[in-house]
Short mmCIF file of C-alpha atoms and ligand atoms in Angstrom, two decimals:
data_model
loop_
_atom_site.label_atom_id
_atom_site.label_comp_id
_atom_site.label_asym_id
_atom_site.label_seq_id
_atom_site.Cartn_x
_atom_site.Cartn_y
_atom_site.Cartn_z
CA MET J 1 -0.52 18.99 -16.46
CA PRO J 2 -2.06 18.10 -13.03
CA VAL J 3 -0.65 14.78 -11.96
CA ALA J 4 -0.42 13.97 -8.25
CA VAL J 5 1.08 10.92 -6.54
CA VAL J 6 -0.26 9.82 -3.12
CA VAL J 7 2.22 7.67 -1.14
CA GLY J 8 2.31 6.02 2.29
CA MET J 9 5.18 7.44 4.41
CA GLN J 10 5.55 4.59 6.92
CA TRP J 11 5.13 0.79 6.70
CA GLY J 12 1.74 0.91 5.05
CA ASP J 13 -1.80 1.18 6.48
CA GLU J 14 -1.51 4.93 6.92
CA GLY J 15 -5.12 5.46 5.78
CA LYS J 16 -4.30 5.89 2.09
CA GLY J 17 -7.61 4.29 1.02
CA LYS J 18 -9.67 6.80 2.96
CA ILE J 19 -7.59 9.79 1.73
CA ILE J 20 -7.44 8.67 -1.94
CA ASP J 21 -11.18 8.08 -1.95
CA LEU J 22 -11.63 11.64 -0.65
CA LEU J 23 -9.14 13.23 -3.05
CA SER J 24 -10.65 11.37 -6.01
CA GLU J 25 -13.43 13.94 -5.98
CA GLU J 26 -10.87 16.36 -7.45
CA ALA J 27 -9.44 13.95 -10.04
CA ASP J 28 -10.60 12.56 -13.41
CA ILE J 29 -8.50 9.42 -13.27
CA VAL J 30 -7.17 7.37 -10.31
CA ALA J 31 -4.34 4.98 -11.26
CA ARG J 32 -2.76 2.32 -9.01
CA TYR J 33 0.94 1.83 -9.89
CA GLN J 34 2.41 -1.05 -7.88
CA GLY J 35 1.84 -3.84 -5.42
CA GLY J 36 -0.92 -6.41 -5.65
CA HIS J 37 -3.62 -7.80 -3.42
CA ASN J 38 -1.18 -7.56 -0.48
CA ALA J 39 -2.66 -4.08 -0.11
CA GLY J 40 -5.85 -3.47 1.92
CA HIS J 41 -7.27 0.02 1.51
CA THR J 42 -10.25 0.76 3.70
CA ILE J 43 -12.96 3.18 2.58
CA CYS J 44 -15.92 4.16 4.78
CA PHE J 45 -18.94 6.24 3.69
CA ASP J 46 -22.70 6.22 4.26
CA ASP J 47 -22.17 3.77 7.16
CA LYS J 48 -20.67 1.20 4.78
CA GLN J 49 -17.09 -0.11 4.80
CA PHE J 50 -15.18 -1.54 1.83
CA VAL J 51 -11.63 -2.93 1.71
CA LEU J 52 -10.00 -2.68 -1.69
CA HIS J 53 -6.96 -4.73 -2.57
CA LEU J 54 -6.36 -4.17 -6.28
CA ILE J 55 -8.99 -1.80 -7.59
CA PRO J 56 -8.06 1.89 -7.17
CA SER J 57 -9.66 3.76 -4.26
CA GLY J 58 -11.49 6.16 -6.63
CA ILE J 59 -13.92 3.52 -7.72
CA PHE J 60 -16.79 4.76 -5.49
CA HIS J 61 -16.98 8.01 -7.42
CA PRO J 62 -19.11 7.43 -10.55
CA GLY J 63 -17.54 8.88 -13.63
CA LYS J 64 -13.93 8.61 -12.39
CA LEU J 65 -11.83 6.26 -14.49
CA CYS J 66 -9.78 3.76 -12.43
CA VAL J 67 -6.60 2.34 -13.97
CA ILE J 68 -4.62 -0.69 -12.77
CA GLY J 69 -1.12 0.02 -14.12
CA ASN J 70 1.58 -2.12 -15.57
CA GLY J 71 3.48 -2.06 -12.27
CA VAL J 72 0.74 -3.88 -10.39
CA VAL J 73 0.84 -7.67 -10.13
CA ILE J 74 -2.62 -8.96 -10.70
CA ASP J 75 -4.04 -12.17 -9.26
CA PRO J 76 -6.94 -12.91 -11.57
CA ALA J 77 -8.87 -14.82 -8.90
CA ALA J 78 -8.52 -11.93 -6.42
CA LEU J 79 -9.44 -9.37 -9.08
CA VAL J 80 -12.58 -11.23 -10.16
CA GLU J 81 -13.66 -11.61 -6.52
CA GLU J 82 -13.18 -7.87 -5.88
CA MET J 83 -15.00 -7.03 -9.11
CA GLU J 84 -17.99 -9.13 -8.01
CA GLN J 85 -18.18 -7.40 -4.64
CA LEU J 86 -18.12 -3.99 -6.28
CA LYS J 87 -20.74 -4.99 -8.89
CA GLU J 88 -23.00 -6.07 -5.95
CA ALA J 89 -22.41 -2.61 -4.41
CA GLY J 90 -23.71 -1.06 -7.67
CA VAL J 91 -20.42 0.04 -9.17
CA ASP J 92 -20.44 0.29 -13.03
CA LEU J 93 -17.09 -1.35 -13.61
CA GLU J 94 -17.42 -1.40 -17.37
CA ALA J 95 -17.61 2.38 -17.34
CA GLN J 96 -14.92 2.91 -14.71
CA LEU J 97 -12.25 0.22 -14.77
CA VAL J 98 -9.31 -0.52 -17.12
CA LEU J 99 -6.32 -2.77 -16.74
CA SER J 100 -2.96 -2.22 -18.33
CA ASP J 101 -2.05 -4.74 -21.04
CA ARG J 102 1.51 -4.84 -19.62
CA ALA J 103 0.76 -5.96 -16.00
CA ASN J 104 2.26 -9.19 -14.70
CA ILE J 105 -0.10 -11.92 -13.47
CA ILE J 106 0.03 -13.83 -10.18
CA LEU J 107 -0.61 -17.48 -10.64
CA PRO J 108 -1.40 -20.10 -7.96
CA TYR J 109 2.21 -21.38 -7.84
CA HIS J 110 3.38 -17.91 -6.73
CA SER J 111 1.33 -17.91 -3.54
CA THR J 112 2.24 -21.61 -2.92
CA SER J 113 5.94 -20.69 -3.22
CA ASP J 114 5.43 -17.54 -1.01
CA LYS J 115 3.64 -19.42 1.78
CA SER J 116 6.00 -22.42 1.66
CA ARG J 117 9.09 -20.26 1.89
CA GLU J 118 7.60 -18.35 4.82
CA SER J 119 6.78 -21.50 6.73
CA GLU J 120 10.20 -23.09 6.42
CA SER J 121 12.44 -22.30 9.37
CA ARG J 122 15.58 -22.83 7.25
CA PHE J 123 14.68 -19.70 5.27
CA GLN J 124 14.48 -16.12 6.45
CA LYS J 125 10.91 -15.12 7.37
CA ILE J 126 9.69 -11.75 6.11
CA GLY J 127 6.13 -12.01 7.45
CA THR J 128 4.62 -11.59 3.99
CA THR J 129 0.90 -11.56 3.25
CA GLY J 130 1.36 -14.93 1.52
CA ARG J 131 -0.27 -13.55 -1.62
CA GLY J 132 2.52 -14.54 -4.00
CA ILE J 133 3.76 -10.98 -4.44
CA GLY J 134 7.52 -11.64 -4.13
CA PRO J 135 7.56 -14.71 -6.44
CA SER J 136 5.53 -12.95 -9.12
CA TYR J 137 7.78 -9.88 -9.09
CA ALA J 138 10.76 -12.27 -9.18
CA ASP J 139 9.33 -13.88 -12.37
CA LYS J 140 8.81 -10.42 -13.84
CA ILE J 141 12.44 -9.45 -13.20
CA ALA J 142 13.66 -12.90 -14.41
CA ARG J 143 11.66 -12.20 -17.63
CA VAL J 144 9.54 -15.31 -17.37
CA GLY J 145 6.31 -13.72 -16.13
CA ILE J 146 2.98 -13.85 -17.91
CA ARG J 147 1.33 -10.51 -18.71
CA THR J 148 -2.20 -9.29 -19.28
CA CYS J 149 -1.53 -8.88 -23.00
CA ASP J 150 -0.85 -12.62 -23.14
CA PHE J 151 -4.54 -13.14 -22.30
CA LEU J 152 -5.43 -11.86 -25.74
CA ASP J 153 -4.14 -15.00 -27.45
CA GLU J 154 -5.38 -18.24 -25.92
CA SER J 155 -2.75 -20.50 -27.49
CA ARG J 156 0.11 -18.23 -26.53
CA LEU J 157 -1.25 -18.06 -22.95
CA ARG J 158 -1.35 -21.86 -22.80
CA GLU J 159 2.21 -22.14 -24.12
CA LEU J 160 3.60 -19.59 -21.65
CA TYR J 161 1.68 -21.02 -18.71
CA GLN J 162 2.80 -24.57 -19.49
CA ALA J 163 6.45 -23.58 -19.74
CA ASN J 164 6.25 -21.85 -16.37
CA TYR J 165 4.21 -24.66 -14.84
CA ARG J 166 6.90 -27.22 -15.77
CA GLU J 167 9.60 -25.18 -14.07
CA LYS J 168 7.60 -24.33 -10.96
CA LYS J 169 6.34 -27.90 -10.51
CA GLN J 170 9.93 -29.12 -10.35
CA ILE J 171 11.09 -26.39 -7.99
CA LEU J 172 8.15 -26.80 -5.56
CA LYS J 173 8.60 -30.53 -5.49
CA ASN J 174 12.34 -30.35 -4.86
CA LEU J 175 12.27 -27.55 -2.31
CA TYR J 176 9.10 -28.21 -0.41
CA ASP J 177 7.84 -31.60 -1.52
CA ILE J 178 4.68 -29.99 -2.85
CA ASP J 179 2.75 -31.32 -5.81
CA LEU J 180 1.02 -28.74 -8.00
CA PRO J 181 -2.45 -29.70 -9.27
CA ASP J 182 -2.81 -30.94 -12.81
CA PHE J 183 -1.95 -28.31 -15.44
CA GLU J 184 -5.16 -28.61 -17.39
CA ALA J 185 -7.24 -27.92 -14.26
CA MET J 186 -5.16 -24.85 -13.46
CA PHE J 187 -5.40 -23.64 -17.08
CA GLN J 188 -9.18 -24.01 -17.23
CA GLU J 189 -9.50 -22.10 -14.00
CA LEU J 190 -7.45 -19.28 -15.40
CA MET J 191 -9.60 -19.32 -18.57
CA LYS J 192 -12.63 -18.73 -16.39
CA PHE J 193 -11.10 -15.60 -14.96
CA ARG J 194 -9.81 -14.54 -18.37
CA GLU J 195 -13.36 -14.45 -19.64
CA VAL J 196 -14.34 -11.87 -17.02
CA ILE J 197 -11.16 -9.78 -17.27
CA LEU J 198 -10.45 -9.76 -21.01
CA LYS J 199 -12.64 -6.80 -21.96
CA PHE J 200 -11.05 -4.55 -19.30
CA ILE J 201 -7.50 -4.97 -20.69
CA LYS J 202 -6.42 -1.84 -22.57
CA ASN J 203 -3.34 0.11 -23.64
CA THR J 204 -3.32 2.30 -20.52
CA HIS J 205 0.01 3.88 -21.42
CA THR J 206 -1.55 5.72 -24.33
CA LEU J 207 -4.73 6.43 -22.42
CA LEU J 208 -2.76 8.12 -19.59
CA ARG J 209 -0.46 10.05 -21.84
CA GLU J 210 -3.40 11.32 -23.87
CA ALA J 211 -5.17 12.28 -20.64
CA ILE J 212 -2.03 14.24 -19.58
CA ALA J 213 -1.97 16.01 -22.98
CA GLU J 214 -5.66 16.93 -22.47
CA ASN J 215 -4.88 18.41 -19.03
CA LYS J 216 -6.99 15.86 -17.20
CA LYS J 217 -6.41 15.51 -13.46
CA ILE J 218 -4.64 12.26 -12.59
CA LEU J 219 -4.18 10.85 -9.07
CA CYS J 220 -1.58 8.08 -8.84
CA GLU J 221 -2.29 5.66 -5.97
CA GLY J 222 0.58 4.10 -4.12
CA ALA J 223 0.13 0.96 -2.11
CA GLN J 224 2.22 -0.11 0.95
CA GLY J 225 4.58 2.67 2.17
CA THR J 226 8.02 4.20 1.82
CA MET J 227 9.66 1.90 4.39
CA LEU J 228 8.35 -1.16 2.49
CA ASP J 229 9.86 0.01 -0.80
CA VAL J 230 12.26 -2.66 -2.15
CA ASP J 231 15.02 -0.11 -2.73
CA HIS J 232 14.45 2.50 -0.02
CA GLY J 233 12.77 0.52 2.78
CA THR J 234 14.06 -1.66 5.56
CA TYR J 235 15.38 -4.30 3.14
CA PRO J 236 14.98 -7.29 3.18
CA TYR J 237 11.90 -6.70 5.36
CA VAL J 238 10.04 -4.96 2.53
CA THR J 239 7.62 -5.76 -0.27
CA SER J 240 8.88 -6.48 -3.79
CA SER J 241 7.99 -3.25 -5.60
CA ASN J 242 8.77 0.47 -5.61
CA SER J 243 6.04 1.96 -3.47
CA THR J 244 7.77 5.37 -3.42
CA ALA J 245 6.72 8.14 -5.83
CA GLY J 246 9.17 7.14 -8.55
CA GLY J 247 7.23 3.88 -8.89
CA ALA J 248 4.34 5.93 -10.43
CA CYS J 249 6.44 6.60 -13.56
CA THR J 250 7.59 3.05 -14.11
CA GLY J 251 4.31 1.55 -12.90
CA LEU J 252 2.10 3.60 -15.17
CA GLY J 253 4.29 4.59 -18.08
CA ILE J 254 4.06 8.27 -17.39
CA PRO J 255 7.07 10.65 -17.60
CA PRO J 256 8.63 12.04 -14.39
CA THR J 257 8.27 15.51 -15.81
CA SER J 258 4.51 15.13 -15.77
CA ILE J 259 4.28 14.77 -12.01
CA ASN J 260 3.84 18.04 -10.16
CA ARG J 261 2.57 17.08 -6.75
CA VAL J 262 3.46 14.38 -4.25
CA VAL J 263 1.25 13.92 -1.15
CA GLY J 264 2.43 11.79 1.73
CA VAL J 265 -0.07 10.04 4.09
CA ILE J 266 1.20 9.46 7.61
CA LYS J 267 -0.41 8.35 10.85
CA ALA J 268 -0.05 10.37 14.03
CA TYR J 269 1.80 7.34 15.41
CA THR J 270 3.48 4.36 13.65
CA THR J 271 2.49 0.75 12.84
CA ARG J 272 4.05 -2.16 10.98
CA VAL J 273 2.83 -5.65 10.07
CA GLY J 274 5.27 -8.52 9.57
CA GLU J 275 8.92 -8.86 10.58
CA GLY J 276 11.66 -6.23 10.50
CA PRO J 277 13.12 -3.37 12.50
CA PHE J 278 10.82 -0.74 14.01
CA PRO J 279 12.77 1.70 16.22
CA THR J 280 9.78 3.32 17.97
CA GLU J 281 7.87 0.05 18.57
CA LEU J 282 6.12 -0.16 21.96
CA ASN J 283 5.97 -3.58 23.63
CA ASP J 284 4.07 -2.19 26.56
CA GLY J 285 0.67 -0.89 27.69
CA ASP J 286 0.99 2.16 25.42
CA GLY J 287 1.54 -0.05 22.38
CA GLU J 288 -1.49 -2.16 23.28
CA LYS J 289 -3.55 1.01 23.85
CA LEU J 290 -2.58 2.34 20.39
CA ARG J 291 -3.62 -1.04 18.86
CA ASP J 292 -6.97 -1.00 20.68
CA GLU J 293 -7.83 2.65 20.13
CA GLY J 294 -6.70 2.55 16.45
CA HIS J 295 -8.19 -0.89 15.71
CA GLU J 296 -4.80 -1.81 14.35
CA PHE J 297 -5.46 -5.20 12.76
CA GLY J 298 -4.45 -5.91 9.17
CA ALA J 299 -7.11 -5.09 6.51
CA THR J 300 -5.79 -7.94 4.33
CA THR J 301 -4.65 -10.67 6.79
CA GLY J 302 -6.24 -9.63 10.04
CA ARG J 303 -2.83 -9.83 11.81
CA PRO J 304 -2.35 -7.51 14.81
CA ARG J 305 -0.22 -4.55 13.77
CA ARG J 306 2.87 -3.63 15.79
CA CYS J 307 2.45 -0.10 17.20
CA GLY J 308 4.73 2.69 18.29
CA TRP J 309 5.24 6.48 18.47
CA PHE J 310 5.57 8.87 15.57
CA ASP J 311 9.11 8.85 14.06
CA VAL J 312 10.39 12.11 12.68
CA VAL J 313 13.56 10.53 11.29
CA LEU J 314 11.41 8.22 9.22
CA ALA J 315 8.98 11.01 8.18
CA ARG J 316 11.83 13.31 7.03
CA TYR J 317 13.34 10.40 5.05
CA ALA J 318 9.97 9.75 3.33
CA VAL J 319 9.65 13.47 2.46
CA ALA J 320 13.17 13.42 0.91
CA VAL J 321 12.86 10.10 -1.02
CA ASN J 322 9.39 10.93 -2.44
CA GLY J 323 9.70 14.69 -2.88
CA ILE J 324 6.59 15.12 -0.73
CA ASP J 325 5.21 18.68 -0.80
CA ALA J 326 2.03 18.16 1.29
CA ILE J 327 1.16 15.76 4.06
CA VAL J 328 -2.12 14.22 5.23
CA LEU J 329 -1.92 13.38 8.92
CA THR J 330 -4.32 10.56 9.84
CA LYS J 331 -5.73 8.95 13.01
CA ILE J 332 -5.09 11.93 15.24
CA ASP J 333 -8.21 10.89 17.19
CA VAL J 334 -6.50 7.66 18.24
CA LEU J 335 -4.29 9.80 20.56
CA ASP J 336 -7.28 11.33 22.41
CA LYS J 337 -6.77 9.25 25.54
CA PHE J 338 -3.00 9.60 25.95
CA ALA J 339 -1.85 11.86 28.79
CA THR J 340 1.65 11.88 27.31
CA ILE J 341 2.56 11.58 23.64
CA LYS J 342 6.10 10.92 22.47
CA VAL J 343 7.80 11.72 19.15
CA CYS J 344 11.12 10.21 18.11
CA THR J 345 13.61 12.84 16.85
CA GLY J 346 16.75 10.73 16.54
CA TYR J 347 18.26 7.28 16.89
CA LYS J 348 20.96 6.73 19.44
CA TYR J 349 23.37 3.96 18.37
CA LYS J 350 26.83 3.16 19.66
CA GLY J 351 27.16 6.54 21.37
CA GLN J 352 26.11 8.57 18.35
CA VAL J 353 22.72 10.16 17.57
CA TYR J 354 21.51 9.78 13.95
CA ASP J 355 18.89 12.10 12.50
CA GLU J 356 19.04 10.44 9.04
CA MET J 357 17.65 7.02 8.13
CA PRO J 358 20.49 4.45 8.28
CA ALA J 359 20.68 1.61 5.75
CA ASP J 360 22.21 -0.70 8.39
CA LEU J 361 19.62 -3.01 9.89
CA ASP J 362 21.72 -3.48 13.05
CA CYS J 363 21.45 0.23 13.80
CA LEU J 364 17.69 0.25 13.19
CA GLU J 365 17.22 -2.88 15.33
CA ASN J 366 19.38 -1.87 18.22
CA CYS J 367 19.20 1.91 18.39
CA GLU J 368 17.52 3.74 21.20
CA PRO J 369 14.98 6.35 20.09
CA VAL J 370 15.50 9.87 21.37
CA TYR J 371 12.08 11.20 22.32
CA ALA J 372 10.44 14.57 22.68
CA GLU J 373 7.39 14.55 24.96
CA PHE J 374 4.12 16.33 24.59
CA GLU J 375 1.21 16.77 26.91
CA GLY J 376 -1.82 14.95 25.52
CA TRP J 377 -5.09 16.82 24.93
CA MET J 378 -7.26 14.16 26.72
CA ALA J 379 -10.37 15.26 24.77
CA ASN J 380 -12.55 13.83 22.02
CA THR J 381 -11.46 14.81 18.45
CA VAL J 382 -13.44 12.12 16.53
CA GLY J 383 -15.19 13.61 13.54
CA ILE J 384 -13.91 17.17 13.96
CA THR J 385 -13.98 18.96 10.58
CA SER J 386 -12.64 22.42 11.42
CA TYR J 387 -9.08 23.05 12.58
CA ASP J 388 -10.26 25.72 15.01
CA GLU J 389 -12.35 23.19 16.87
CA LEU J 390 -9.37 21.01 17.76
CA PRO J 391 -8.18 21.17 21.38
CA GLU J 392 -5.37 23.64 21.81
CA LYS J 393 -2.85 20.90 22.73
CA ALA J 394 -3.79 18.87 19.67
CA LYS J 395 -3.04 21.91 17.53
CA GLN J 396 0.26 22.32 19.29
CA TYR J 397 1.15 18.65 18.61
CA ILE J 398 0.13 18.97 14.93
CA GLU J 399 2.07 22.22 14.42
CA LYS J 400 5.15 20.76 16.17
CA LEU J 401 5.01 17.70 13.86
CA SER J 402 4.71 19.88 10.77
CA GLY J 403 7.67 21.95 11.89
CA LEU J 404 9.86 18.91 12.70
CA VAL J 405 9.04 17.19 9.39
CA GLY J 406 9.32 20.42 7.42
CA VAL J 407 6.20 20.12 5.33
CA LYS J 408 2.69 21.66 5.60
CA PHE J 409 -0.42 19.58 6.23
CA LEU J 410 -3.07 19.32 3.50
CA MET J 411 -5.56 17.45 5.59
CA ILE J 412 -5.98 16.07 9.09
CA SER J 413 -8.08 12.93 9.49
CA THR J 414 -10.15 12.58 12.63
CA GLY J 415 -11.98 9.33 11.98
CA PRO J 416 -12.41 6.54 9.40
CA ALA J 417 -15.28 8.07 7.34
CA ARG J 418 -14.99 10.51 4.45
CA LYS J 419 -16.70 13.19 6.53
CA HIS J 420 -14.23 12.89 9.47
CA THR J 421 -11.73 15.15 7.87
CA ILE J 422 -10.26 18.64 8.32
CA CYS J 423 -9.36 20.00 4.81
CA LEU J 424 -6.69 22.70 4.80
CA GLY J 425 -6.01 22.84 1.06
CA SER J 426 -6.77 21.23 -2.30
CA LEU J 427 -4.91 18.54 -4.19
CA PHE J 428 -4.48 20.33 -7.52
P1 LIG M 1 -4.27 1.93 3.94
O1 LIG M 1 -3.72 0.58 3.63
O2 LIG M 1 -3.20 3.02 4.02
O3 LIG M 1 -5.39 2.33 3.00
O4 LIG M 1 -4.90 1.84 5.43
P2 LIG M 1 -5.82 0.67 6.02
O5 LIG M 1 -7.18 0.83 5.36
O6 LIG M 1 -5.13 -0.61 5.89
O7 LIG M 1 -5.82 1.02 7.51
C1 LIG M 1 -6.25 2.23 7.99
C2 LIG M 1 -7.45 1.98 9.00
O8 LIG M 1 -7.67 3.14 9.77
C3 LIG M 1 -8.67 1.62 8.34
O9 LIG M 1 -9.42 0.79 9.17
C4 LIG M 1 -9.39 3.00 8.24
O10 LIG M 1 -10.79 2.89 8.19
C5 LIG M 1 -8.94 3.65 9.49
N1 LIG M 1 -8.83 5.13 9.45
C6 LIG M 1 -8.37 5.90 8.43
N2 LIG M 1 -8.27 7.19 8.84
C7 LIG M 1 -8.62 7.24 10.14
C8 LIG M 1 -8.68 8.20 11.15
O11 LIG M 1 -8.36 9.39 10.90
N3 LIG M 1 -9.07 7.85 12.36
C9 LIG M 1 -9.43 6.57 12.69
N4 LIG M 1 -9.82 6.31 13.92
N5 LIG M 1 -9.39 5.60 11.77
C10 LIG M 1 -8.99 5.90 10.52
P1 LIG M 2 -1.28 -1.25 2.24
O1 LIG M 2 -1.32 -0.82 0.82
C1 LIG M 2 1.09 -3.01 5.47
C2 LIG M 2 4.06 -6.04 4.35
C3 LIG M 2 3.82 -7.43 4.83
C4 LIG M 2 5.26 -7.87 4.98
C5 LIG M 2 5.97 -7.23 3.81
C6 LIG M 2 6.09 -8.16 2.58
O2 LIG M 2 -2.56 -1.79 2.77
O3 LIG M 2 -0.67 -0.21 3.08
P2 LIG M 2 4.41 -9.03 0.77
O4 LIG M 2 3.18 -9.87 0.90
O5 LIG M 2 4.18 -7.71 0.14
O6 LIG M 2 5.51 -9.77 0.13
O7 LIG M 2 4.87 -8.76 2.29
O8 LIG M 2 5.16 -6.10 3.45
N1 LIG M 2 2.93 -5.43 3.58
C7 LIG M 2 2.11 -4.51 4.06
N2 LIG M 2 2.02 -3.98 5.32
N3 LIG M 2 0.29 -2.54 4.51
C8 LIG M 2 0.35 -3.03 3.23
O9 LIG M 2 -0.33 -2.59 2.18
C9 LIG M 2 1.27 -4.10 2.99
N4 LIG M 2 1.58 -4.87 1.92
C10 LIG M 2 2.61 -5.67 2.27
O10 LIG M 2 3.12 -7.45 6.04
O11 LIG M 2 5.84 -7.36 6.16
MG1 LIG M 3 -3.82 -1.35 4.40
#
């Protein structure tokens, strides 16, 4: 029963795409369980770079089946665009891709609502990707969403879309003075996408459970990160799904008892995009240097990422919430030019030091990080593939982190490409 979940441990962009692509070699099936095209997963090989938003990061391995699960919200326009790019790159989508028949759909009024809400100063700004993620998950929970199975029957799809359209039209007009385009034009556009997508829609629940029964190796791909989880993250500055490991069960329809490995991906420092608390954020030269050295600009929106030091409080929390039993440490090479490297071991707030993640935003926003300092290795680690070849001080930093977080490292990533990796163990 080899089922592994790979999750981001911070605020997303930990390098999950690179790592899942690499780990896919060991799997039969790669299944994405939540989020939508807010995700941007970068994969580099053979001097080519791809950014995947919806399609699982195993797609570049011919013969591996890629599943988009029921927990994902699918924008048909974004999916079709991504499918076209992959077809151009020579990927045999018909052989490799299936979509759950129970996934909710993102429609144009969702992104209109998302962007309008974000641009109104009278509402709280989250710094979303503007992709309609929140409004579509809100419709799902309100039980008015449209699902992929509704694509199977054109007249039912029309009926559902029209009912939703009427409601959204009124809301958007009243709240933001926005007029939606004519329904018929929107419906015909959706029909165009439906034609491309229809044959990929399958009962993936049964497919995955049968695969589990046959002892196939399944890798469940998380998007975003633990601190962006709607329940466990820095609410309300989070995304609208459960990006933590539990989301794999609800987002794919697989039982919790089938999961026997959870791998966390974490950067050797921390980044975040959008609003919200970030205790170890650096608004100084070191923060800028991390952004420059790490090319920390959003893979989806191009926004500069906020940068800061590694946070042990956060990492231990991610281990606990997800049940992480192995960690992949990424972007260690980005620290090559730092003479001093800091690691946060606690949050000092109102005279007390916390070593557990508080729920209270005020504490997260106003705490002072307690730092341990390390001497940097000041040497090039880009592309190193053997642990022994790492500079002694880099090894000391890595071993210290592993000790502080309390989990062994499965891999250490030393550059963006597949080959820039130190493998210390296997996934299954
Ligand atoms: P994801 O959302 O977790 O898949 O991460 P992103 O793709 O959004 O961002 C990670 C960025 O770092 C991408 O540009 C990757 O190509 C790059 N990357 C991944 N691992 C490494 C690494 O070990 N070193 C360096 N320098 N870059 C890396
Ligand atoms: P990957 O999978 C980093 C952030 C947004 C915003 C918040 C809510 O590439 O790691 P949303 O559009 O989801 O409603 O925005 O979540 N966010 C991400 N940040 N990486 C991501 O995905 C993200 N997906 C959403 O910036 O702060
Ligand atoms: Mg990303």
